[in-house]
mmCIF file of C-alpha atoms in Angstrom:
data_model
loop_
_atom_site.group_PDB
_atom_site.id
_atom_site.type_symbol
_atom_site.label_atom_id
_atom_site.label_comp_id
_atom_site.label_asym_id
_atom_site.label_seq_id
_atom_site.Cartn_x
_atom_site.Cartn_y
_atom_site.Cartn_z
ATOM 1 C CA MET A 23 -13.807 22.873 -26.906
ATOM 2 C CA SER A 24 -14.675 21.223 -23.614
ATOM 3 C CA SER A 25 -14.557 24.589 -21.830
ATOM 4 C CA ILE A 26 -17.136 25.972 -24.294
ATOM 5 C CA LYS A 27 -19.411 23.008 -23.611
ATOM 6 C CA ASP A 28 -19.000 23.468 -19.861
ATOM 7 C CA SER A 29 -19.910 27.158 -20.200
ATOM 8 C CA LEU A 30 -23.004 26.326 -22.245
ATOM 9 C CA LEU A 31 -24.050 23.700 -19.703
ATOM 10 C CA LEU A 32 -23.582 26.130 -16.807
ATOM 11 C CA GLY A 33 -25.584 28.759 -18.684
ATOM 12 C CA SER A 34 -28.397 26.291 -19.290
ATOM 13 C CA LEU A 35 -28.536 25.426 -15.597
ATOM 14 C CA LEU A 36 -28.643 29.079 -14.584
ATOM 15 C CA GLN A 37 -31.523 29.708 -17.007
ATOM 16 C CA ALA A 38 -33.455 26.612 -15.901
ATOM 17 C CA SER A 39 -36.769 27.029 -14.119
ATOM 18 C CA PRO A 40 -37.009 26.379 -10.365
ATOM 19 C CA TYR A 41 -38.791 23.110 -11.134
ATOM 20 C CA GLN A 42 -35.932 21.997 -13.394
ATOM 21 C CA LYS A 43 -33.333 22.969 -10.802
ATOM 22 C CA ILE A 44 -35.148 20.945 -8.123
ATOM 23 C CA LEU A 45 -35.347 18.026 -10.539
ATOM 24 C CA CYS A 46 -31.580 18.221 -11.163
ATOM 25 C CA VAL A 47 -30.868 18.317 -7.426
ATOM 26 C CA LEU A 48 -33.141 15.309 -6.824
ATOM 27 C CA LEU A 49 -31.553 13.441 -9.704
ATOM 28 C CA GLY A 50 -28.081 14.155 -8.277
ATOM 29 C CA LEU A 51 -29.197 13.035 -4.820
ATOM 30 C CA VAL A 52 -30.713 9.805 -6.143
ATOM 31 C CA THR A 53 -27.537 9.118 -8.133
ATOM 32 C CA TYR A 54 -25.387 9.669 -5.045
ATOM 33 C CA LEU A 55 -27.616 7.454 -2.893
ATOM 34 C CA ALA A 56 -27.496 4.720 -5.515
ATOM 35 C CA LEU A 57 -23.698 5.001 -5.638
ATOM 36 C CA THR A 58 -23.474 4.821 -1.863
ATOM 37 C CA SER A 59 -25.812 1.835 -1.756
ATOM 38 C CA SER A 60 -23.802 -0.033 -4.378
ATOM 39 C CA LEU A 61 -20.438 0.625 -2.700
ATOM 40 C CA ARG A 62 -21.306 0.579 1.006
ATOM 41 C CA PHE A 63 -21.016 -3.207 1.374
ATOM 42 C CA GLN A 64 -18.353 -3.694 -1.276
ATOM 43 C CA ARG A 65 -15.484 -4.155 1.184
ATOM 44 C CA ARG A 66 -17.454 -6.736 3.165
ATOM 45 C CA GLN A 67 -18.225 -8.634 -0.049
ATOM 46 C CA THR A 68 -14.592 -8.432 -1.177
ATOM 47 C CA LEU A 69 -13.394 -9.695 2.194
ATOM 48 C CA HIS A 70 -15.756 -12.659 2.129
ATOM 49 C CA LYS A 71 -14.811 -13.460 -1.443
ATOM 50 C CA LYS A 72 -11.109 -13.351 -0.595
ATOM 51 C CA TYR A 73 -11.626 -15.693 2.362
ATOM 52 C CA SER A 74 -14.375 -17.820 0.806
ATOM 53 C CA CYS A 75 -12.624 -20.865 2.259
ATOM 54 C CA TYR A 76 -14.305 -19.881 5.546
ATOM 55 C CA GLY A 77 -17.806 -19.667 4.101
ATOM 56 C CA THR A 78 -19.330 -22.265 6.415
ATOM 57 C CA ARG A 79 -19.252 -22.847 10.133
ATOM 58 C CA GLN A 80 -17.506 -26.165 9.603
ATOM 59 C CA SER A 81 -14.727 -24.555 7.553
ATOM 60 C CA MET A 82 -14.178 -21.839 10.157
ATOM 61 C CA ARG A 83 -12.639 -24.458 12.426
ATOM 62 C CA ARG A 84 -9.641 -24.362 10.086
ATOM 63 C CA MET A 85 -9.224 -20.562 10.187
ATOM 64 C CA THR A 86 -5.577 -19.690 10.709
ATOM 65 C CA ASP A 87 -4.264 -17.071 13.082
ATOM 66 C CA GLN A 88 -2.686 -15.361 10.072
ATOM 67 C CA ASP A 89 -6.005 -15.045 8.206
ATOM 68 C CA ALA A 90 -7.857 -14.087 11.394
ATOM 69 C CA TRP A 91 -5.384 -11.256 11.972
ATOM 70 C CA ALA A 92 -5.771 -9.995 8.390
ATOM 71 C CA ILE A 93 -9.589 -10.031 8.575
ATOM 72 C CA GLN A 94 -9.571 -8.300 11.951
ATOM 73 C CA LYS A 95 -7.144 -5.671 10.684
ATOM 74 C CA THR A 96 -9.491 -4.803 7.805
ATOM 75 C CA THR A 97 -12.414 -4.250 10.178
ATOM 76 C CA MET A 98 -10.186 -2.143 12.423
ATOM 77 C CA GLN A 99 -8.521 0.017 9.805
ATOM 78 C CA THR A 100 -11.235 0.652 7.236
ATOM 79 C CA GLU A 101 -14.677 -0.634 8.208
ATOM 80 C CA PHE A 102 -15.124 0.554 11.808
ATOM 81 C CA PRO A 103 -11.883 2.346 12.760
ATOM 82 C CA PHE A 104 -13.262 4.915 15.209
ATOM 83 C CA ILE A 105 -15.615 2.625 17.119
ATOM 84 C CA VAL A 106 -13.197 -0.325 17.281
ATOM 85 C CA LEU A 107 -10.428 1.936 18.600
ATOM 86 C CA LYS A 108 -12.744 3.318 21.288
ATOM 87 C CA SER A 109 -13.949 -0.171 22.159
ATOM 88 C CA LEU A 110 -10.381 -1.328 22.782
ATOM 89 C CA GLN A 111 -9.737 1.700 24.986
ATOM 90 C CA PHE A 112 -12.926 0.942 26.858
ATOM 91 C CA ALA A 113 -12.021 -2.738 27.176
ATOM 92 C CA LEU A 114 -8.965 -1.729 29.198
ATOM 93 C CA PHE A 115 -11.034 0.786 31.154
ATOM 94 C CA ARG A 116 -13.642 -1.861 31.995
ATOM 95 C CA THR A 117 -11.081 -4.034 33.755
ATOM 96 C CA TYR A 118 -10.718 -1.308 36.390
ATOM 97 C CA GLY A 119 -14.179 -2.198 37.668
ATOM 98 C CA ILE A 120 -12.694 -5.375 39.213
ATOM 99 C CA PRO A 121 -11.286 -4.494 42.674
ATOM 100 C CA THR A 122 -8.383 -6.957 42.456
ATOM 101 C CA ILE A 123 -7.209 -5.227 39.267
ATOM 102 C CA SER A 124 -7.727 -1.651 40.443
ATOM 103 C CA THR A 125 -6.029 -2.413 43.767
ATOM 104 C CA LEU A 126 -2.875 -3.686 42.063
ATOM 105 C CA LEU A 127 -2.741 -0.665 39.766
ATOM 106 C CA LEU A 128 -2.991 1.678 42.727
ATOM 107 C CA LYS A 129 -0.252 -0.195 44.593
ATOM 108 C CA THR A 130 2.115 0.053 41.638
ATOM 109 C CA SER A 131 1.242 3.783 41.334
ATOM 110 C CA GLN A 132 1.047 3.489 37.559
ATOM 111 C CA LEU A 133 -2.416 5.026 37.414
ATOM 112 C CA SER A 134 -2.701 6.644 40.810
ATOM 113 C CA ASP A 135 0.035 9.177 39.996
ATOM 114 C CA SER A 136 -0.652 11.674 37.195
ATOM 115 C CA THR A 137 3.077 11.803 36.381
ATOM 116 C CA THR A 138 2.985 8.137 35.338
ATOM 117 C CA SER A 139 -0.649 7.579 34.312
ATOM 118 C CA PHE A 140 -0.279 9.120 30.842
ATOM 119 C CA LYS A 141 2.845 7.090 30.084
ATOM 120 C CA ARG A 142 1.228 3.938 31.380
ATOM 121 C CA TYR A 143 -1.758 4.596 29.117
ATOM 122 C CA ALA A 144 0.542 5.210 26.132
ATOM 123 C CA ASP A 145 2.684 2.134 26.829
ATOM 124 C CA THR A 146 -0.284 -0.199 27.237
ATOM 125 C CA GLY A 147 -1.928 1.067 24.069
ATOM 126 C CA THR A 148 1.337 0.795 22.150
ATOM 127 C CA LEU A 149 2.011 -2.787 23.236
ATOM 128 C CA ILE A 150 -1.520 -3.917 22.402
ATOM 129 C CA GLY A 151 -1.449 -1.991 19.155
ATOM 130 C CA GLU A 152 1.893 -3.494 18.126
ATOM 131 C CA PHE A 153 0.735 -7.085 18.356
ATOM 132 C CA MET A 154 -2.594 -6.247 16.689
ATOM 133 C CA ALA A 155 -1.215 -4.097 13.861
ATOM 134 C CA PHE A 156 1.516 -6.426 12.656
ATOM 135 C CA ASP A 157 1.625 -9.934 11.220
ATOM 136 C CA PRO A 158 1.591 -12.571 14.017
ATOM 137 C CA ARG A 159 4.803 -14.029 12.577
ATOM 138 C CA SER A 160 6.587 -10.671 12.497
ATOM 139 C CA GLU A 161 9.381 -9.551 14.777
ATOM 140 C CA ARG A 162 7.325 -6.566 15.943
ATOM 141 C CA ALA A 163 4.286 -8.569 16.983
ATOM 142 C CA GLN A 164 6.353 -11.218 18.723
ATOM 143 C CA THR A 165 8.467 -8.623 20.533
ATOM 144 C CA ALA A 166 5.307 -6.888 21.805
ATOM 145 C CA ILE A 167 3.858 -10.166 23.063
ATOM 146 C CA ALA A 168 7.152 -11.152 24.668
ATOM 147 C CA ARG A 169 7.447 -7.757 26.390
ATOM 148 C CA THR A 170 3.879 -8.097 27.679
ATOM 149 C CA ASN A 171 4.744 -11.529 29.047
ATOM 150 C CA PHE A 172 7.834 -10.164 30.768
ATOM 151 C CA LEU A 173 5.974 -7.249 32.380
ATOM 152 C CA HIS A 174 3.345 -9.616 33.789
ATOM 153 C CA LYS A 175 5.653 -12.497 34.702
ATOM 154 C CA GLY A 176 6.638 -11.446 38.220
ATOM 155 C CA TYR A 177 3.156 -10.312 39.202
ATOM 156 C CA ARG A 178 1.605 -13.557 37.964
ATOM 157 C CA ALA A 179 4.219 -15.715 39.666
ATOM 158 C CA SER A 180 3.608 -13.963 42.994
ATOM 159 C CA GLY A 181 -0.161 -14.188 42.664
ATOM 160 C CA LYS A 182 -0.573 -10.404 42.572
ATOM 161 C CA ILE A 183 -2.181 -10.784 39.153
ATOM 162 C CA LEU A 184 -4.865 -13.455 39.301
ATOM 163 C CA GLU A 185 -5.052 -15.832 36.366
ATOM 164 C CA ALA A 186 -8.814 -15.290 36.285
ATOM 165 C CA ASP A 187 -8.202 -11.554 35.883
ATOM 166 C CA MET A 188 -5.872 -12.287 32.954
ATOM 167 C CA LEU A 189 -8.589 -14.362 31.292
ATOM 168 C CA TYR A 190 -11.182 -11.667 31.990
ATOM 169 C CA THR A 191 -8.977 -8.951 30.479
ATOM 170 C CA LEU A 192 -8.387 -11.078 27.379
ATOM 171 C CA SER A 193 -12.131 -11.646 27.038
ATOM 172 C CA LEU A 194 -12.855 -7.921 26.937
ATOM 173 C CA PHE A 195 -10.437 -7.227 24.090
ATOM 174 C CA ALA A 196 -12.289 -9.841 22.037
ATOM 175 C CA LEU A 197 -15.847 -9.049 23.125
ATOM 176 C CA GLU A 198 -15.974 -5.252 23.389
ATOM 177 C CA PRO A 199 -15.261 -4.498 19.700
ATOM 178 C CA ILE A 200 -18.082 -6.826 18.667
ATOM 179 C CA ARG A 201 -20.455 -5.282 21.214
ATOM 180 C CA PHE A 202 -19.548 -1.694 20.349
ATOM 181 C CA VAL A 203 -19.913 -2.321 16.613
ATOM 182 C CA LYS A 204 -23.307 -3.950 17.120
ATOM 183 C CA GLN A 205 -24.517 -1.047 19.264
ATOM 184 C CA PHE A 206 -23.012 1.951 17.483
ATOM 185 C CA GLU A 207 -21.979 1.102 13.909
ATOM 186 C CA TRP A 208 -23.814 1.050 10.576
ATOM 187 C CA ARG A 209 -23.801 -2.758 10.417
ATOM 188 C CA GLU A 210 -22.985 -5.691 12.659
ATOM 189 C CA MET A 211 -19.953 -7.876 12.157
ATOM 190 C CA THR A 212 -20.565 -10.967 10.078
ATOM 191 C CA GLU A 213 -20.061 -14.457 11.430
ATOM 192 C CA MET A 214 -16.737 -14.727 9.616
ATOM 193 C CA GLU A 215 -15.538 -11.427 11.102
ATOM 194 C CA ARG A 216 -16.557 -12.525 14.594
ATOM 195 C CA CYS A 217 -14.860 -15.869 14.077
ATOM 196 C CA ALA A 218 -11.691 -14.035 13.057
ATOM 197 C CA ILE A 219 -11.723 -12.035 16.281
ATOM 198 C CA GLY A 220 -12.307 -15.169 18.347
ATOM 199 C CA THR A 221 -9.567 -17.060 16.511
ATOM 200 C CA TYR A 222 -7.050 -14.228 16.843
ATOM 201 C CA TRP A 223 -7.594 -13.593 20.556
ATOM 202 C CA LYS A 224 -7.700 -17.293 21.386
ATOM 203 C CA SER A 225 -4.298 -17.615 19.733
ATOM 204 C CA LEU A 226 -3.031 -14.555 21.578
ATOM 205 C CA GLY A 227 -4.211 -16.007 24.878
ATOM 206 C CA ASP A 228 -2.189 -19.118 24.092
ATOM 207 C CA ALA A 229 0.854 -16.928 23.398
ATOM 208 C CA LEU A 230 0.395 -15.125 26.720
ATOM 209 C CA GLY A 231 0.098 -18.427 28.585
ATOM 210 C CA ILE A 232 -3.475 -17.768 29.726
ATOM 211 C CA SER A 233 -5.329 -20.861 30.907
ATOM 212 C CA TYR A 234 -8.746 -21.684 29.446
ATOM 213 C CA ASP A 235 -9.524 -24.284 32.100
ATOM 214 C CA PRO A 236 -12.491 -22.271 33.509
ATOM 215 C CA LEU A 237 -14.271 -22.551 30.140
ATOM 216 C CA PRO A 238 -16.386 -25.649 29.327
ATOM 217 C CA SER A 239 -14.204 -26.619 26.362
ATOM 218 C CA GLY A 240 -10.958 -25.444 27.924
ATOM 219 C CA ASN A 241 -9.617 -28.960 28.346
ATOM 220 C CA THR A 242 -11.310 -30.730 25.437
ATOM 221 C CA GLY A 243 -10.757 -28.103 22.747
ATOM 222 C CA PHE A 244 -12.890 -25.415 21.114
ATOM 223 C CA GLN A 245 -14.791 -25.952 17.897
ATOM 224 C CA ASP A 246 -13.795 -22.619 16.351
ATOM 225 C CA GLY A 247 -13.507 -18.892 17.061
ATOM 226 C CA ILE A 248 -17.281 -18.510 17.428
ATOM 227 C CA ASN A 249 -17.423 -21.296 19.988
ATOM 228 C CA TRP A 250 -14.527 -19.695 21.885
ATOM 229 C CA LEU A 251 -16.308 -16.329 21.865
ATOM 230 C CA GLU A 252 -19.554 -17.853 23.127
ATOM 231 C CA GLU A 253 -17.878 -19.648 26.005
ATOM 232 C CA ILE A 254 -15.581 -16.838 27.088
ATOM 233 C CA GLY A 255 -18.483 -14.381 26.726
ATOM 234 C CA ALA A 256 -20.704 -16.393 29.078
ATOM 235 C CA TRP A 257 -17.827 -16.849 31.526
ATOM 236 C CA SER A 258 -16.916 -13.144 31.395
ATOM 237 C CA GLU A 259 -20.506 -12.131 32.100
ATOM 238 C CA GLN A 260 -20.647 -14.390 35.151
ATOM 239 C CA TYR A 261 -17.236 -13.166 36.315
ATOM 240 C CA GLU A 262 -18.504 -9.600 36.267
ATOM 241 C CA VAL A 263 -21.626 -10.543 38.207
ATOM 242 C CA GLN A 264 -19.453 -12.108 40.910
ATOM 243 C CA HIS A 265 -16.518 -9.683 41.023
ATOM 244 C CA MET A 266 -17.439 -6.297 39.537
ATOM 245 C CA LYS A 267 -18.506 -4.651 42.784
ATOM 246 C CA PRO A 268 -18.381 -1.045 44.057
ATOM 247 C CA HIS A 269 -15.045 -0.209 45.647
ATOM 248 C CA PRO A 270 -13.243 3.066 46.463
ATOM 249 C CA ARG A 271 -10.174 1.881 44.556
ATOM 250 C CA ASN A 272 -12.292 1.402 41.439
ATOM 251 C CA LYS A 273 -13.453 4.985 41.774
ATOM 252 C CA ASP A 274 -9.919 6.286 42.247
ATOM 253 C CA ILE A 275 -8.694 4.498 39.129
ATOM 254 C CA ALA A 276 -11.765 5.601 37.151
ATOM 255 C CA GLU A 277 -11.152 9.253 37.965
ATOM 256 C CA LYS A 278 -7.499 9.050 36.909
ATOM 257 C CA THR A 279 -8.369 7.238 33.694
ATOM 258 C CA ILE A 280 -11.166 9.638 32.801
ATOM 259 C CA ASP A 281 -8.629 12.456 33.144
ATOM 260 C CA VAL A 282 -6.743 10.761 30.302
ATOM 261 C CA LEU A 283 -9.872 10.085 28.228
ATOM 262 C CA VAL A 284 -11.084 13.709 28.356
ATOM 263 C CA TYR A 285 -7.586 15.170 28.136
ATOM 264 C CA ASN A 286 -8.141 16.780 24.735
ATOM 265 C CA LEU A 287 -11.323 18.607 25.726
ATOM 266 C CA PRO A 288 -11.373 22.228 26.885
ATOM 267 C CA ASN A 289 -12.053 22.532 30.608
ATOM 268 C CA PHE A 290 -15.617 23.722 30.090
ATOM 269 C CA LEU A 291 -16.412 20.593 28.034
ATOM 270 C CA LYS A 292 -14.780 18.044 30.345
ATOM 271 C CA PRO A 293 -17.956 17.527 32.417
ATOM 272 C CA LEU A 294 -19.756 16.587 29.187
ATOM 273 C CA GLY A 295 -16.895 14.237 28.330
ATOM 274 C CA THR A 296 -17.308 12.612 31.725
ATOM 275 C CA TYR A 297 -21.023 12.194 31.026
ATOM 276 C CA LEU A 298 -20.149 10.475 27.741
ATOM 277 C CA VAL A 299 -17.800 8.045 29.495
ATOM 278 C CA SER A 300 -20.441 7.354 32.125
ATOM 279 C CA TYR A 301 -23.039 6.756 29.405
ATOM 280 C CA LEU A 302 -20.803 4.214 27.657
ATOM 281 C CA MET A 303 -20.091 2.382 30.920
ATOM 282 C CA GLY A 304 -23.508 0.843 31.392
ATOM 283 C CA ASP A 305 -25.152 0.303 34.773
ATOM 284 C CA ARG A 306 -22.920 -2.479 36.131
ATOM 285 C CA LEU A 307 -19.576 -0.787 35.480
ATOM 286 C CA ARG A 308 -20.920 2.608 36.503
ATOM 287 C CA THR A 309 -22.068 1.155 39.832
ATOM 288 C CA ALA A 310 -18.729 -0.594 40.394
ATOM 289 C CA MET A 311 -16.874 2.663 39.775
ATOM 290 C CA MET A 312 -19.279 4.569 42.004
ATOM 291 C CA MET A 313 -20.027 7.121 39.298
ATOM 292 C CA ASP A 314 -23.187 9.120 38.731
ATOM 293 C CA LYS A 315 -25.485 8.308 35.871
ATOM 294 C CA PRO A 316 -25.570 11.048 33.208
ATOM 295 C CA PRO A 317 -28.703 13.230 33.130
ATOM 296 C CA VAL A 318 -31.609 11.625 31.276
ATOM 297 C CA PHE A 319 -31.674 14.409 28.696
ATOM 298 C CA PHE A 320 -27.956 14.038 28.014
ATOM 299 C CA GLY A 321 -28.270 10.265 27.651
ATOM 300 C CA GLY A 322 -31.117 10.738 25.189
ATOM 301 C CA MET A 323 -29.099 13.226 23.153
ATOM 302 C CA LEU A 324 -26.139 10.848 22.967
ATOM 303 C CA ALA A 325 -28.386 7.991 21.856
ATOM 304 C CA LEU A 326 -29.811 10.251 19.123
ATOM 305 C CA ILE A 327 -26.340 11.352 17.977
ATOM 306 C CA PHE A 328 -25.117 7.769 17.694
ATOM 307 C CA LYS A 329 -28.291 6.801 15.801
ATOM 308 C CA LEU A 330 -27.870 9.674 13.343
ATOM 309 C CA ARG A 331 -24.254 8.654 12.849
ATOM 310 C CA GLN A 332 -25.384 5.104 12.055
ATOM 311 C CA LEU A 333 -27.882 6.329 9.468
ATOM 312 C CA TYR A 334 -25.396 8.730 7.907
ATOM 313 C CA LEU A 335 -22.717 6.064 7.515
ATOM 314 C CA ARG A 336 -25.188 3.477 6.228
ATOM 315 C CA TYR A 337 -27.013 5.576 3.644
ATOM 316 C CA LEU A 338 -25.050 8.760 2.955
ATOM 317 C CA SER A 339 -21.345 8.029 3.434
ATOM 318 C CA LEU A 340 -19.125 6.384 0.851
ATOM 319 C CA PRO A 341 -16.789 3.647 2.158
ATOM 320 C CA ARG A 342 -13.514 4.791 3.654
ATOM 321 C CA PRO A 343 -10.836 4.524 0.934
ATOM 322 C CA ASN A 344 -7.765 2.462 1.713
ATOM 323 C CA PHE A 345 -5.454 5.499 1.734
ATOM 324 C CA MET A 346 -7.505 6.806 4.691
ATOM 325 C CA ARG A 347 -7.103 3.600 6.692
ATOM 326 C CA LEU A 348 -6.296 3.922 10.377
ATOM 327 C CA ASP A 349 -2.536 3.565 10.834
ATOM 328 C CA VAL A 350 -1.281 4.077 14.371
ATOM 329 C CA PHE A 351 2.440 3.306 13.984
ATOM 330 C CA THR A 352 5.213 3.892 11.496
ATOM 331 C CA ASP A 353 6.030 0.769 9.496
ATOM 332 C CA LYS A 354 9.819 0.969 9.622
ATOM 333 C CA PRO A 355 12.297 2.000 12.323
ATOM 334 C CA ASN A 356 13.557 5.569 12.153
ATOM 335 C CA LYS A 357 17.199 6.663 12.170
ATOM 336 C CA TYR A 358 17.303 6.014 15.923
ATOM 337 C CA GLY A 359 16.183 2.407 15.420
ATOM 338 C CA ARG A 360 12.848 3.249 17.065
ATOM 339 C CA ASN A 361 9.249 3.580 15.919
ATOM 340 C CA TRP A 362 6.854 6.502 16.188
ATOM 341 C CA VAL A 363 3.200 6.695 17.136
ATOM 342 C CA LEU A 364 1.165 8.461 14.444
ATOM 343 C CA MET A 365 -1.816 9.441 16.593
ATOM 344 C CA TYR A 366 -2.330 10.017 20.290
ATOM 345 C CA ASP A 367 -5.115 10.869 22.735
ATOM 346 C CA GLY A 368 -3.200 11.950 25.814
ATOM 347 C CA ALA A 369 0.290 13.334 26.265
ATOM 348 C CA PRO A 370 2.481 13.181 23.097
ATOM 349 C CA PHE A 371 4.525 10.118 24.010
ATOM 350 C CA TYR A 372 6.515 8.628 21.106
ATOM 351 C CA VAL A 373 5.220 11.182 18.564
ATOM 352 C CA GLN A 374 7.626 12.631 16.011
ATOM 353 C CA PRO A 375 8.042 16.418 16.432
ATOM 354 C CA THR A 376 7.464 17.250 12.767
ATOM 355 C CA ILE A 377 6.504 20.698 11.545
ATOM 356 C CA TRP A 378 2.912 19.476 11.102
ATOM 357 C CA ASN A 379 2.759 17.949 14.585
ATOM 358 C CA ARG A 380 4.126 21.121 16.144
ATOM 359 C CA TRP A 381 2.529 23.786 13.948
ATOM 360 C CA GLY A 382 -0.500 22.158 12.303
ATOM 361 C CA PRO A 383 -4.149 22.848 13.263
ATOM 362 C CA MET A 384 -4.205 20.185 15.981
ATOM 363 C CA ALA A 385 -1.001 21.568 17.452
ATOM 364 C CA TRP A 386 -2.537 25.046 17.689
ATOM 365 C CA PHE A 387 -5.604 23.548 19.352
ATOM 366 C CA LYS A 388 -3.495 21.714 21.921
ATOM 367 C CA TRP A 389 -1.377 24.812 22.477
ATOM 368 C CA SER A 390 -4.546 26.804 23.182
ATOM 369 C CA LEU A 391 -5.410 24.260 25.894
ATOM 370 C CA GLY A 392 -1.960 24.587 27.437
ATOM 371 C CA GLN A 393 -1.028 21.014 26.525
ATOM 372 C CA PRO A 394 2.493 19.881 25.583
ATOM 373 C CA LEU A 395 3.351 19.255 21.941
ATOM 374 C CA PRO A 396 5.592 16.576 20.440
ATOM 375 C CA GLY A 397 9.174 17.564 21.186
ATOM 376 C CA ASP A 398 8.385 19.722 24.229
ATOM 377 C CA ASP A 399 10.265 19.267 27.504
ATOM 378 C CA GLY A 400 13.350 17.627 26.040
ATOM 379 C CA ASP A 401 13.180 13.828 26.137
ATOM 380 C CA LYS A 402 10.243 13.647 28.553
ATOM 381 C CA TYR A 403 7.850 12.342 25.898
ATOM 382 C CA TYR A 404 10.419 10.267 23.992
ATOM 383 C CA PRO A 405 10.335 12.296 20.747
ATOM 384 C CA GLN A 406 12.831 9.885 19.171
ATOM 385 C CA GLY A 407 10.205 7.131 19.383
ATOM 386 C CA TYR A 408 10.036 3.866 21.306
ATOM 387 C CA HIS A 409 11.817 0.544 21.471
ATOM 388 C CA THR A 410 9.140 -2.113 21.959
ATOM 389 C CA HIS A 411 11.469 -4.049 24.248
ATOM 390 C CA ASP A 412 11.576 -1.058 26.635
ATOM 391 C CA LEU A 413 7.868 -0.260 26.844
ATOM 392 C CA GLY A 414 6.360 -0.314 30.310
ATOM 393 C CA PRO A 415 7.075 1.371 33.654
ATOM 394 C CA LYS A 416 10.311 3.350 33.671
ATOM 395 C CA TYR A 417 11.873 1.059 36.280
ATOM 396 C CA PHE A 418 11.620 -1.779 33.727
ATOM 397 C CA GLU A 419 13.482 0.089 30.973
ATOM 398 C CA GLY A 420 16.640 -1.723 29.976
ATOM 399 C CA LYS A 421 15.565 -4.851 31.860
ATOM 400 C CA GLY A 422 14.285 -8.266 30.856
ATOM 401 C CA TYR A 423 16.115 -8.596 27.544
ATOM 402 C CA LYS A 424 17.199 -12.188 28.220
ATOM 403 C CA GLU A 425 13.677 -13.244 29.239
ATOM 404 C CA LEU A 426 12.306 -11.398 26.230
ATOM 405 C CA GLU A 427 14.491 -13.390 23.837
ATOM 406 C CA ASP A 428 13.450 -16.627 25.549
ATOM 407 C CA PHE A 429 9.782 -15.699 25.132
ATOM 408 C CA LYS A 430 10.343 -14.826 21.484
ATOM 409 C CA GLU A 431 12.107 -18.099 20.799
ATOM 410 C CA ALA A 432 9.113 -19.951 22.247
ATOM 411 C CA LEU A 433 6.762 -17.902 20.057
ATOM 412 C CA ARG A 434 8.804 -18.735 16.977
ATOM 413 C CA GLN A 435 8.227 -22.388 17.744
ATOM 414 C CA GLN A 436 4.576 -22.172 18.816
ATOM 415 C CA ARG A 437 2.874 -19.232 17.084
ATOM 416 C CA MET A 438 3.667 -18.851 13.410
ATOM 417 C CA GLY A 439 0.221 -18.037 12.020
ATOM 418 C CA GLN A 440 -1.238 -21.537 12.163
ATOM 419 C CA CYS A 441 -4.765 -22.499 13.179
ATOM 420 C CA PRO A 442 -5.114 -22.473 16.996
ATOM 421 C CA PHE A 443 -7.875 -25.121 17.010
ATOM 422 C CA LEU A 444 -6.164 -28.001 15.210
#
């Protein structure tokens, strides 16, 4: 019966006048726009309703690290996944505009040598991703933080890593997502979302033993995540003014890193990819890295593309459903007791060599570019996955387990999802 009705309806539409057809199209468009308008802010409203206990600035002082992590994860996975991911990549890239940081990286050869730069990029992203993707109280998050502490311990003790550079790096991971979202996304982050980011990264700084003494409230205590963001933002800006200066080592590191960032582009498009990176840098970082400004026409085209993307997402795109959320890692260890990375930008480190990953559309694209696929070259790209406690330069594999357990024990005592301001 329903098929007969459908046939009659289709016949009526085919026999309709041009005016009636246009009217139907307009009616469908208006209906879709109304649906988009009604659903576009639904996730934001749901998030604020769920965490209504943080509805005022005064109540945000009590925001827990656990809640801050959950709010931040929602913005990362479903609200602004693409831009937030790029902002975090760029946060790391921005640190290379400080000569003391770029000099150390060149000395350790982790980015100066193409044979190690892709693994270094993968390891850094995996460590940061592990403690952002998983509950602050979880074994995975605490292991990632402990491993990060171990990898930095010797360099910090010897003064090769400056404590001010640690604070500056931390500031960028908190500030860049907010800045990128404000500049490129369909809406800005709300005060509660910004407070969550400030609360989470303040707590992480505590876990990494980073001193807040240079900040005005570093010794007396911060009011909340917003206050922390304001103070570290002002300090970070001044730090860049004083220390982000042109230097050949900055340029060397920039060139190696851009090779990673444009890795997936065909050779004839890589110059355009470099223009895009240069465009996103801004004048200060571009000057420090001694890079050319992109052509005016190209910069204008990029600005137009980002603006059209904003308008499309705001008025024409339905919200990203939860099943399409951005997941970067497998949730549970595999049969080797390791974890896999589910997406990658550079070389296929820690990616499972499934049939899809080796024969799917993306695999054919990478094959056409002459790039390695998951499972190629034996164990070179760790196709069995990664142990978090072994991430980092190869000469640190199998080392630091005792220190790692000591760090984790301290985290179990000090960082169990509580509020970092009380």
